[in-house]
Tab-separated table of C-alpha atoms and ligand atoms in Angstrom:
chain	number	residue	atom	x	y	z
A	2	MET	CA	-45.289	60.076	77.255
A	3	PRO	CA	-48.056	58.108	75.493
A	4	GLU	CA	-47.720	54.312	75.467
A	5	VAL	CA	-48.868	54.203	71.875
A	6	VAL	CA	-47.932	56.620	69.144
A	7	ASP	CA	-50.782	56.319	66.635
A	8	PHE	CA	-48.514	57.354	63.824
A	9	LEU	CA	-45.105	58.747	63.212
A	10	LEU	CA	-44.612	60.988	60.191
A	11	LEU	CA	-41.012	60.813	58.976
A	12	GLY	CA	-38.984	62.258	56.123
A	13	ALA	CA	-40.469	65.746	55.722
A	14	GLY	CA	-37.936	67.521	53.484
A	15	GLN	CA	-39.309	70.814	54.807
A	16	LEU	CA	-41.647	70.781	57.797
A	17	LEU	CA	-43.176	74.237	58.378
A	18	THR	CA	-44.410	74.304	61.974
A	19	CYS	CA	-45.748	77.933	61.788
A	20	ALA	CA	-45.325	77.818	65.571
A	21	VAL	CA	-45.987	80.939	67.604
A	22	THR	CA	-42.809	82.519	68.841
A	23	GLY	CA	-44.157	85.103	71.250
A	24	LYS	CA	-47.573	85.840	72.620
A	25	GLY	CA	-50.365	86.341	70.121
A	26	PRO	CA	-50.305	86.281	66.313
A	27	LYS	CA	-47.189	86.849	64.223
A	28	ARG	CA	-46.375	90.459	63.328
A	29	GLY	CA	-43.608	92.341	61.520
A	30	ALA	CA	-40.379	90.410	60.986
A	31	ASP	CA	-41.732	87.435	62.965
A	32	LEU	CA	-44.265	86.859	60.174
A	33	SER	CA	-41.357	85.699	57.979
A	34	ASP	CA	-40.479	82.870	60.365
A	35	ALA	CA	-42.449	79.792	59.330
A	36	GLY	CA	-40.427	77.506	61.638
A	37	VAL	CA	-38.855	75.459	58.837
A	38	VAL	CA	-37.381	72.140	60.016
A	39	THR	CA	-35.414	70.052	57.533
A	40	ASN	CA	-35.755	66.282	57.783
A	41	GLY	CA	-38.750	66.867	60.033
A	42	ALA	CA	-40.911	64.393	61.931
A	43	VAL	CA	-44.196	64.479	63.849
A	44	ALA	CA	-45.488	61.976	66.412
A	45	VAL	CA	-49.267	61.831	66.861
A	46	SER	CA	-51.230	60.331	69.728
A	47	LYS	CA	-55.036	60.324	70.141
A	48	GLY	CA	-55.483	62.801	67.288
A	49	LYS	CA	-53.103	65.340	68.815
A	50	ILE	CA	-49.514	66.260	68.139
A	51	PHE	CA	-47.262	64.746	70.782
A	52	ALA	CA	-43.819	65.693	69.434
A	53	VAL	CA	-42.419	67.644	66.492
A	54	GLY	CA	-38.877	68.430	65.339
A	55	THR	CA	-36.082	66.665	63.504
A	56	LYS	CA	-36.258	62.883	63.151
A	57	GLU	CA	-33.654	62.460	65.904
A	58	GLU	CA	-35.457	64.836	68.309
A	59	VAL	CA	-38.821	63.174	67.832
A	60	GLU	CA	-37.422	59.635	68.111
A	61	ARG	CA	-35.774	60.574	71.383
A	62	ARG	CA	-39.072	61.969	72.728
A	63	ILE	CA	-40.990	58.775	71.991
A	64	GLU	CA	-38.362	56.230	72.986
A	65	GLY	CA	-40.037	53.158	74.482
A	66	ALA	CA	-43.516	53.896	73.073
A	67	SER	CA	-44.971	51.501	70.542
A	68	VAL	CA	-45.586	53.047	67.140
A	69	ALA	CA	-48.767	51.821	65.449
A	70	ALA	CA	-48.001	53.209	61.961
A	71	VAL	CA	-45.374	55.160	60.069
A	72	ILE	CA	-46.102	57.645	57.267
A	73	GLU	CA	-43.074	58.314	55.075
A	74	ALA	CA	-43.211	61.795	53.518
A	75	GLY	CA	-40.288	60.946	51.221
A	76	GLY	CA	-38.634	64.387	51.301
A	77	ARG	CA	-41.884	66.285	50.677
A	78	VAL	CA	-43.193	69.487	52.265
A	79	VAL	CA	-45.461	69.202	55.328
A	80	LEU	CA	-47.602	72.113	56.567
A	81	PRO	CA	-50.358	72.618	59.121
A	82	GLY	CA	-53.807	72.388	57.510
A	83	TRP	CA	-55.026	75.767	56.237
A	84	VAL	CA	-57.367	77.714	58.502
A	85	ASP	CA	-59.805	79.632	56.276
A	86	PRO	CA	-61.155	82.355	58.613
A	87	HIS	CA	-63.736	84.002	56.312
A	88	THR	CA	-66.197	82.170	54.069
A	89	HIS	CA	-69.841	82.229	53.011
A	90	ALA	CA	-69.713	78.548	51.990
A	91	VAL	CA	-73.427	77.747	52.457
A	92	PHE	CA	-75.402	78.705	49.325
A	93	THR	CA	-77.144	77.213	46.326
A	94	ASP	CA	-75.785	78.313	42.930
A	95	PHE	CA	-72.727	80.179	41.739
A	96	ARG	CA	-73.329	83.540	40.015
A	97	SER	CA	-70.486	83.458	37.493
A	98	ASP	CA	-72.524	85.357	34.885
A	99	GLU	CA	-71.932	88.327	37.222
A	100	PHE	CA	-68.167	87.697	36.969
A	101	GLU	CA	-68.449	88.119	33.209
A	102	ALA	CA	-70.607	91.241	33.631
A	103	ARG	CA	-67.956	92.800	35.891
A	104	ILE	CA	-65.226	92.068	33.334
A	105	LEU	CA	-67.390	93.883	30.785
A	106	GLY	CA	-67.592	96.909	33.096
A	107	ASP	CA	-70.618	96.552	35.403
A	108	SER	CA	-70.059	97.481	39.031
A	109	TYR	CA	-70.938	95.400	42.085
A	110	LEU	CA	-73.701	97.878	42.952
A	111	GLU	CA	-75.166	97.960	39.427
A	112	ILE	CA	-75.425	94.178	39.465
A	113	GLU	CA	-77.091	94.343	42.887
A	114	GLN	CA	-79.627	96.912	41.659
A	115	ARG	CA	-80.859	94.745	38.790
A	116	GLY	CA	-81.648	91.826	41.102
A	117	GLY	CA	-78.266	90.110	41.171
A	118	GLY	CA	-75.738	89.995	43.967
A	119	ILE	CA	-76.433	88.856	47.503
A	120	ASN	CA	-80.241	89.087	47.146
A	121	ARG	CA	-80.191	86.602	44.280
A	122	THR	CA	-78.494	84.055	46.534
A	123	VAL	CA	-80.983	84.928	49.290
A	124	ARG	CA	-83.815	83.870	46.957
A	125	GLY	CA	-82.038	80.575	46.260
A	126	VAL	CA	-81.414	79.837	49.938
A	127	ARG	CA	-84.985	80.652	50.957
A	128	GLU	CA	-86.326	78.266	48.292
A	129	SER	CA	-84.006	75.398	49.284
A	130	SER	CA	-84.682	72.769	51.896
A	131	GLU	CA	-82.202	72.334	54.721
A	132	GLU	CA	-81.190	68.996	53.198
A	133	GLN	CA	-80.496	70.439	49.720
A	134	LEU	CA	-78.463	73.240	51.221
A	135	PHE	CA	-76.493	70.829	53.375
A	136	GLU	CA	-75.676	68.471	50.526
A	137	SER	CA	-74.408	71.133	48.095
A	138	SER	CA	-72.382	72.827	50.851
A	139	ARG	CA	-70.941	69.505	52.022
A	140	ARG	CA	-69.601	68.768	48.523
A	141	ARG	CA	-67.951	72.187	48.336
A	142	CYS	CA	-66.389	71.767	51.785
A	143	MET	CA	-64.900	68.436	50.719
A	144	GLN	CA	-63.373	70.152	47.692
A	145	MET	CA	-61.709	72.648	50.029
A	146	LEU	CA	-60.397	69.823	52.213
A	147	ARG	CA	-58.707	68.306	49.146
A	148	GLN	CA	-56.726	71.546	48.792
A	149	GLY	CA	-55.499	71.267	52.390
A	150	THR	CA	-58.090	73.284	54.341
A	151	THR	CA	-58.864	71.656	57.707
A	152	THR	CA	-60.579	74.492	59.650
A	153	ILE	CA	-63.114	76.839	58.098
A	154	GLU	CA	-65.228	79.700	59.372
A	155	ILE	CA	-68.669	79.904	57.730
A	156	LYS	CA	-71.067	82.868	57.933
A	157	SER	CA	-74.827	82.848	57.621
A	158	GLY	CA	-76.299	85.863	55.819
A	159	TYR	CA	-78.194	84.560	52.799
A	160	GLY	CA	-81.409	83.966	54.755
A	161	LEU	CA	-82.102	87.483	56.026
A	162	ASP	CA	-85.149	86.432	58.035
A	163	LEU	CA	-85.308	84.507	61.268
A	164	ILE	CA	-86.346	81.160	59.805
A	165	ASN	CA	-83.790	81.129	57.004
A	166	GLU	CA	-80.875	82.467	59.063
A	167	MET	CA	-81.541	79.684	61.586
A	168	LYS	CA	-81.756	77.159	58.732
A	169	MET	CA	-78.329	78.284	57.468
A	170	LEU	CA	-76.813	78.107	60.948
A	171	ARG	CA	-78.126	74.559	61.442
A	172	VAL	CA	-76.539	73.580	58.112
A	173	ILE	CA	-73.246	75.185	59.223
A	174	SER	CA	-73.371	73.233	62.466
A	175	ARG	CA	-74.052	69.957	60.616
A	176	LEU	CA	-71.075	70.601	58.307
A	177	GLY	CA	-68.894	70.616	61.418
A	178	GLU	CA	-70.399	67.354	62.620
A	179	GLU	CA	-70.616	65.465	59.337
A	180	THR	CA	-67.447	66.421	57.454
A	181	PRO	CA	-63.822	66.062	58.599
A	182	LEU	CA	-63.528	69.878	58.716
A	183	ASP	CA	-63.639	71.901	61.914
A	184	VAL	CA	-66.249	74.582	61.358
A	185	VAL	CA	-66.442	77.943	63.150
A	186	PRO	CA	-69.987	79.367	62.888
A	187	THR	CA	-70.623	83.109	62.473
A	188	PHE	CA	-74.039	84.796	62.493
A	189	MET	CA	-74.214	87.384	59.711
A	190	GLY	CA	-77.871	88.362	59.548
A	191	ALA	CA	-76.522	91.848	58.847
A	192	HIS	CA	-75.113	90.890	55.446
A	193	GLN	CA	-77.689	92.952	53.560
A	194	LYS	CA	-81.146	94.419	54.135
A	195	PRO	CA	-83.704	92.123	52.464
A	196	PRO	CA	-85.903	93.628	49.723
A	197	GLU	CA	-89.043	93.425	51.909
A	198	LEU	CA	-87.421	95.476	54.723
A	199	LYS	CA	-85.110	97.709	52.723
A	200	SER	CA	-86.034	101.104	54.127
A	201	GLY	CA	-85.749	102.552	57.624
A	202	ASP	CA	-84.547	100.530	60.565
A	203	ARG	CA	-87.084	97.705	60.538
A	204	TYR	CA	-84.510	95.106	59.519
A	205	LEU	CA	-81.976	96.440	62.027
A	206	ARG	CA	-84.596	95.953	64.760
A	207	LEU	CA	-85.298	92.408	63.576
A	208	VAL	CA	-81.572	91.561	63.753
A	209	VAL	CA	-81.046	93.141	67.173
A	210	ASP	CA	-84.329	92.307	68.906
A	211	GLU	CA	-85.144	88.883	67.475
A	212	MET	CA	-82.336	87.219	65.564
A	213	ILE	CA	-79.435	87.813	67.959
A	214	PRO	CA	-81.339	86.470	71.013
A	215	ALA	CA	-82.605	83.443	69.047
A	216	VAL	CA	-79.165	82.523	67.669
A	217	ALA	CA	-77.572	82.989	71.093
A	218	SER	CA	-80.162	80.885	72.899
A	219	GLU	CA	-79.681	77.986	70.454
A	220	GLY	CA	-75.887	78.305	70.749
A	221	LEU	CA	-75.560	78.341	66.959
A	222	ALA	CA	-72.739	80.908	66.519
A	223	ASP	CA	-69.398	81.873	68.053
A	224	PHE	CA	-69.063	85.188	66.203
A	225	ILE	CA	-71.231	87.950	64.772
A	226	ASP	CA	-70.284	89.838	61.584
A	227	VAL	CA	-71.726	92.915	59.821
A	228	PHE	CA	-71.239	94.116	56.212
A	229	CYS	CA	-70.278	97.687	57.104
A	230	GLU	CA	-70.541	99.433	53.734
A	231	GLU	CA	-72.109	102.445	52.064
A	232	GLY	CA	-75.688	101.528	51.192
A	233	VAL	CA	-75.633	98.386	53.356
A	234	PHE	CA	-75.015	98.970	57.117
A	235	GLY	CA	-73.482	102.321	58.074
A	236	ILE	CA	-71.072	102.921	60.951
A	237	GLU	CA	-73.755	103.641	63.568
A	238	GLU	CA	-75.943	100.701	62.528
A	239	THR	CA	-72.902	98.420	62.596
A	240	ARG	CA	-71.983	99.664	66.062
A	241	GLU	CA	-75.481	98.970	67.389
A	242	ILE	CA	-75.586	95.441	65.967
A	243	LEU	CA	-72.118	94.547	67.206
A	244	GLU	CA	-72.776	95.960	70.698
A	245	ALA	CA	-75.902	93.795	70.884
A	246	GLY	CA	-73.890	90.823	69.646
A	247	ARG	CA	-71.278	91.374	72.307
A	248	GLN	CA	-74.006	91.492	74.995
A	249	ALA	CA	-75.272	88.154	73.708
A	250	GLY	CA	-71.784	86.634	74.072
A	251	PHE	CA	-70.496	86.601	70.482
A	252	GLY	CA	-66.982	87.555	69.377
A	253	LEU	CA	-67.039	90.487	66.926
A	254	LYS	CA	-66.072	90.584	63.240
A	255	LEU	CA	-66.598	93.212	60.547
A	256	HIS	CA	-66.592	93.355	56.760
A	257	ALA	CA	-64.676	96.620	56.730
A	258	ASP	CA	-63.674	99.038	53.972
A	259	GLU	CA	-64.244	96.551	51.132
A	260	ILE	CA	-65.763	98.763	48.445
A	261	THR	CA	-65.630	102.237	50.006
A	262	SER	CA	-63.488	103.704	52.773
A	263	LEU	CA	-66.095	104.084	55.510
A	264	GLY	CA	-63.982	103.755	58.659
A	265	GLY	CA	-64.821	100.121	59.363
A	266	ALA	CA	-61.250	99.314	60.424
A	267	GLU	CA	-61.273	102.131	62.979
A	268	LEU	CA	-64.640	100.916	64.323
A	269	ALA	CA	-63.306	97.350	64.608
A	270	VAL	CA	-60.381	98.573	66.720
A	271	GLU	CA	-62.612	100.803	68.837
A	272	LEU	CA	-64.941	97.873	69.614
A	273	GLY	CA	-62.075	95.452	70.260
A	274	ALA	CA	-63.262	93.181	67.427
A	275	VAL	CA	-61.414	89.912	66.911
A	276	SER	CA	-60.961	90.781	63.234
A	277	ALA	CA	-61.518	93.398	60.530
A	278	GLU	CA	-61.900	91.731	57.133
A	279	HIS	CA	-61.384	92.778	53.469
A	280	LEU	CA	-59.742	96.223	54.038
A	281	ILE	CA	-59.181	96.856	50.303
A	282	ARG	CA	-59.963	100.557	50.867
A	283	VAL	CA	-58.704	100.911	54.451
A	284	SER	CA	-57.516	104.438	55.315
A	285	ARG	CA	-54.003	105.281	56.514
A	286	GLU	CA	-55.404	105.890	60.016
A	287	GLY	CA	-57.125	102.533	59.869
A	288	VAL	CA	-53.819	100.843	58.996
A	289	ASP	CA	-52.032	102.525	61.904
A	290	GLU	CA	-54.813	101.750	64.363
A	291	LEU	CA	-54.849	98.090	63.340
A	292	GLY	CA	-51.072	98.077	63.861
A	293	ARG	CA	-51.513	99.149	67.465
A	294	SER	CA	-54.395	96.795	68.227
A	295	SER	CA	-55.076	93.109	68.808
A	296	THR	CA	-57.663	93.073	65.973
A	297	VAL	CA	-56.508	90.711	63.208
A	298	ALA	CA	-56.530	92.147	59.655
A	299	VAL	CA	-58.032	89.382	57.490
A	300	LEU	CA	-57.181	89.962	53.816
A	301	LEU	CA	-59.082	88.324	50.960
A	302	PRO	CA	-57.212	88.561	47.659
A	303	CYS	CA	-59.514	86.037	45.907
A	304	THR	CA	-62.243	88.700	46.204
A	305	SER	CA	-60.232	91.178	44.130
A	306	LEU	CA	-59.817	88.374	41.589
A	307	GLY	CA	-63.550	87.596	41.597
A	308	LEU	CA	-64.454	91.275	41.362
A	309	ALA	CA	-62.167	91.490	38.295
A	310	SER	CA	-60.353	94.256	40.141
A	311	ARG	CA	-56.669	95.129	40.189
A	312	THR	CA	-56.899	96.690	43.649
A	313	PHE	CA	-55.779	94.622	46.615
A	314	ALA	CA	-55.613	95.315	50.333
A	315	PRO	CA	-52.377	97.086	51.383
A	316	ALA	CA	-50.700	94.069	53.001
A	317	ARG	CA	-47.214	95.598	53.120
A	318	ASP	CA	-48.457	98.768	54.829
A	319	LEU	CA	-50.339	96.673	57.380
A	320	ILE	CA	-47.340	94.438	58.087
A	321	GLY	CA	-45.107	97.530	58.293
A	322	ALA	CA	-47.490	99.108	60.823
A	323	GLY	CA	-47.258	95.973	62.976
A	324	ALA	CA	-50.743	94.600	62.260
A	325	ALA	CA	-51.490	90.885	62.602
A	326	VAL	CA	-52.285	89.914	59.007
A	327	ALA	CA	-54.257	86.774	58.130
A	328	LEU	CA	-55.511	85.420	54.789
A	329	ALA	CA	-58.850	83.861	53.831
A	330	THR	CA	-60.741	82.947	50.657
A	331	ASP	CA	-64.084	84.760	51.267
A	332	PHE	CA	-65.533	81.750	49.416
A	333	ASN	CA	-69.005	82.798	48.202
A	334	PRO	CA	-71.087	82.403	45.022
A	335	GLY	CA	-70.569	85.971	43.780
A	336	SER	CA	-67.481	87.992	44.622
A	337	ALA	CA	-65.153	85.080	45.457
A	338	PRO	CA	-66.222	81.756	43.944
A	339	SER	CA	-62.848	80.009	44.258
A	340	GLY	CA	-62.536	78.651	47.811
A	341	SER	CA	-58.873	77.743	47.347
A	342	MET	CA	-56.503	78.708	50.159
A	343	PRO	CA	-53.438	77.955	47.983
A	344	LEU	CA	-54.817	80.482	45.474
A	345	ALA	CA	-55.282	83.078	48.256
A	346	VAL	CA	-51.655	82.458	49.276
A	347	ALA	CA	-50.481	82.770	45.666
A	348	LEU	CA	-52.314	86.068	45.109
A	349	ALA	CA	-51.026	87.410	48.431
A	350	CYS	CA	-47.515	86.789	47.123
A	351	SER	CA	-47.808	87.977	43.539
A	352	GLN	CA	-50.313	90.837	44.016
A	353	MET	CA	-49.815	92.033	47.609
A	354	GLY	CA	-46.053	91.592	47.951
A	355	MET	CA	-46.060	89.025	50.731
A	356	THR	CA	-43.304	86.412	50.744
A	357	PRO	CA	-44.306	82.734	50.646
A	358	ALA	CA	-43.370	82.302	54.335
A	359	GLU	CA	-45.395	85.381	55.370
A	360	ALA	CA	-48.411	84.241	53.368
A	361	ILE	CA	-48.269	80.694	54.765
A	362	ASN	CA	-48.130	82.000	58.357
A	363	ALA	CA	-51.022	84.337	57.557
A	364	ALA	CA	-53.082	81.413	56.211
A	365	THR	CA	-52.396	79.104	59.160
A	366	ILE	CA	-51.437	80.402	62.598
A	367	ASN	CA	-52.624	84.009	62.177
A	368	ALA	CA	-55.833	82.748	60.598
A	369	ALA	CA	-56.377	80.550	63.658
A	370	PHE	CA	-56.100	83.659	65.852
A	371	ALA	CA	-58.695	85.375	63.645
A	372	VAL	CA	-61.264	82.718	64.607
A	373	GLY	CA	-60.197	82.204	68.220
A	374	ARG	CA	-58.832	78.710	67.514
A	375	ASP	CA	-55.146	79.443	68.144
A	376	ASP	CA	-55.023	76.951	71.022
A	377	GLU	CA	-56.011	74.023	68.818
A	378	ALA	CA	-55.213	74.741	65.135
A	379	GLY	CA	-52.940	76.666	62.760
A	380	SER	CA	-49.525	75.280	63.703
A	381	ILE	CA	-47.694	72.005	64.234
A	382	GLU	CA	-47.062	72.206	67.968
A	383	PRO	CA	-47.426	69.680	70.801
A	384	GLY	CA	-50.960	69.574	72.177
A	385	LYS	CA	-52.627	70.898	69.014
A	386	ARG	CA	-54.847	68.812	66.780
A	387	ALA	CA	-52.895	66.729	64.277
A	388	ASP	CA	-54.145	68.540	61.145
A	389	LEU	CA	-51.295	68.085	58.665
A	390	VAL	CA	-50.933	68.220	54.896
A	391	ILE	CA	-48.223	66.571	52.790
A	392	TYR	CA	-47.559	68.413	49.503
A	393	ASP	CA	-46.012	66.684	46.515
A	394	THR	CA	-43.002	68.977	46.251
A	395	GLY	CA	-39.710	69.487	48.065
A	396	ASP	CA	-39.915	73.320	48.138
A	397	TYR	CA	-42.722	75.120	50.011
A	398	ARG	CA	-42.389	78.111	47.677
A	399	ASP	CA	-43.837	75.904	44.926
A	400	ILE	CA	-47.232	76.188	46.648
A	401	PRO	CA	-47.774	79.853	45.656
A	402	ALA	CA	-45.450	79.775	42.629
A	403	ARG	CA	-47.343	76.895	40.990
A	404	ALA	CA	-50.740	78.544	41.492
A	405	GLY	CA	-53.662	76.626	40.098
A	406	MET	CA	-52.044	73.203	40.560
A	407	ASN	CA	-53.267	71.296	43.597
A	408	LEU	CA	-50.039	70.023	45.149
A	409	ALA	CA	-51.740	68.520	48.221
A	410	ALA	CA	-51.110	64.769	48.312
A	411	VAL	CA	-52.283	63.636	51.759
A	412	VAL	CA	-54.590	65.522	54.141
A	413	ILE	CA	-54.498	64.306	57.743
A	414	LYS	CA	-57.278	65.504	60.039
A	415	GLU	CA	-56.983	64.834	63.757
A	416	GLY	CA	-54.525	62.067	63.065
A	417	LEU	CA	-56.650	60.328	60.413
A	418	ARG	CA	-56.136	60.312	56.637
A	419	ALA	CA	-59.078	62.410	55.480
A	420	TRP	CA	-57.998	62.400	51.832
A	421	GLU	CA	-55.181	61.047	49.719
A	422	ARG	CA	-54.429	61.663	46.069
A	423	GLU	CA	-55.119	58.593	43.956
A	424	GLY	CA	-52.045	56.494	43.296
A	425	PHE	CA	-49.907	58.525	45.679
A	426	LYS	CA	-49.016	55.564	47.917
A	427	ASP	CA	-47.307	53.703	45.100
A	428	ARG	CA	-45.043	56.551	44.046
A	429	SER	CA	-41.680	57.354	45.591
A	430	GLU	CA	-40.403	60.230	43.406
A	431	VAL	CA	-41.294	63.754	44.581
A	432	GLY	CA	-43.199	66.149	42.362
A	433	THR	CA	-45.690	66.156	39.548
B	14	NIG	O1	-67.513	89.229	51.374
B	14	NIG	N1	-69.078	91.704	51.158
B	14	NIG	C1	-70.099	91.096	51.381
B	14	NIG	N2	-70.275	89.811	51.198
B	14	NIG	C2	-69.541	89.015	50.313
B	14	NIG	C3	-70.186	88.957	48.994
B	14	NIG	C4	-71.124	87.875	48.978
B	14	NIG	C5	-71.778	87.694	47.659
B	14	NIG	O2	-71.492	88.397	46.667
B	14	NIG	O3	-72.633	86.785	47.619
B	14	NIG	C6	-68.095	89.405	50.324
B	14	NIG	O4	-67.531	89.823	49.316
B	15	FE	FE1	-67.248	88.143	52.983
């Protein structure tokens, strides 16, 4: 037992631990169990969770220790911080004119062909200094923290040459060091072929022969990701890049079956990838294979919203097949400019048929599995980092039901108050 409990959180009307019940991520019926404790409490020592349970259970566990501070949740909901396992959060400007163009009927590919899309952001990133890129990305990350996100994966992929991919990865690494967020870096040089190396396999060679070794030798990424899509990187190109990434020591991720049904999910399973992401157009075989595998299916409903599309990934089929489903924002300047995990949870409920408890587990503990951080984040369990969020409501279902309202009131990162809503301390009544 610690001699000093840094703080004791008391009075959680509903404390959702999202604790793992078996081995590995939550699947099937287990996904509905968010570990709800009424009148919950959490004791924190040295930035980690020491005890969690009802007030009586926790008080018994810390008997004799001195308690440095008490946080009274006043009957409110307490959740683990969101883990956002798929973002492209380092960029310059939003491209919301393309959102309007899509509403008016233009397709993603048409926009790309007239100089918009990913290549437009590539131009912006190449023209920006490392400092400019860091500062704009830092502000956006802090906005995500205020919505309760405490761990975030960020992909490179708007540099598309060695110098600019490395610049992005250094910015991603600094975001982890200089913001309260925990940042998981992913190398995604294979996000697009740049205009100057569009044809043949010259860009593929650059990624495999030069970029992967350089990123690995600087230790700048944990994962490698490829946009496996018609007209971007085909199945065989994706396989070659991911095999090279594996050799270099990266975990594997894929943008799979987002716009067309190319067999990306099946490839992810075959390669033993940590995750297959998007899956809007996943085939029936892909669903079944994911169900039998350890590859996490990361679904991104904010992308359907940003694409002005009514088609969402088949979450119910995936859950029914036994797949480990996680949720992410896909935060990026084009197809998903929101960055709000509560919005992703809300869309998962209203558009993909997930219940609030399923969606919350998918956005916390299963998301932590999708980025290999399940031993430290994603649930309120002893030994994990004390990343906790107090929401100004007594009913966790308000979080998706009241979409668009930020209900987060206090965000605690590794035992420290990283953000608190103005005036919150002086108010005792629950709800806004
Ligand atoms: O996940 N699919 C590829 N990449 C992003 C789009 C990024 C962008 O439009 O800038 C995505 O949707
Ligand atoms: Fe993406």
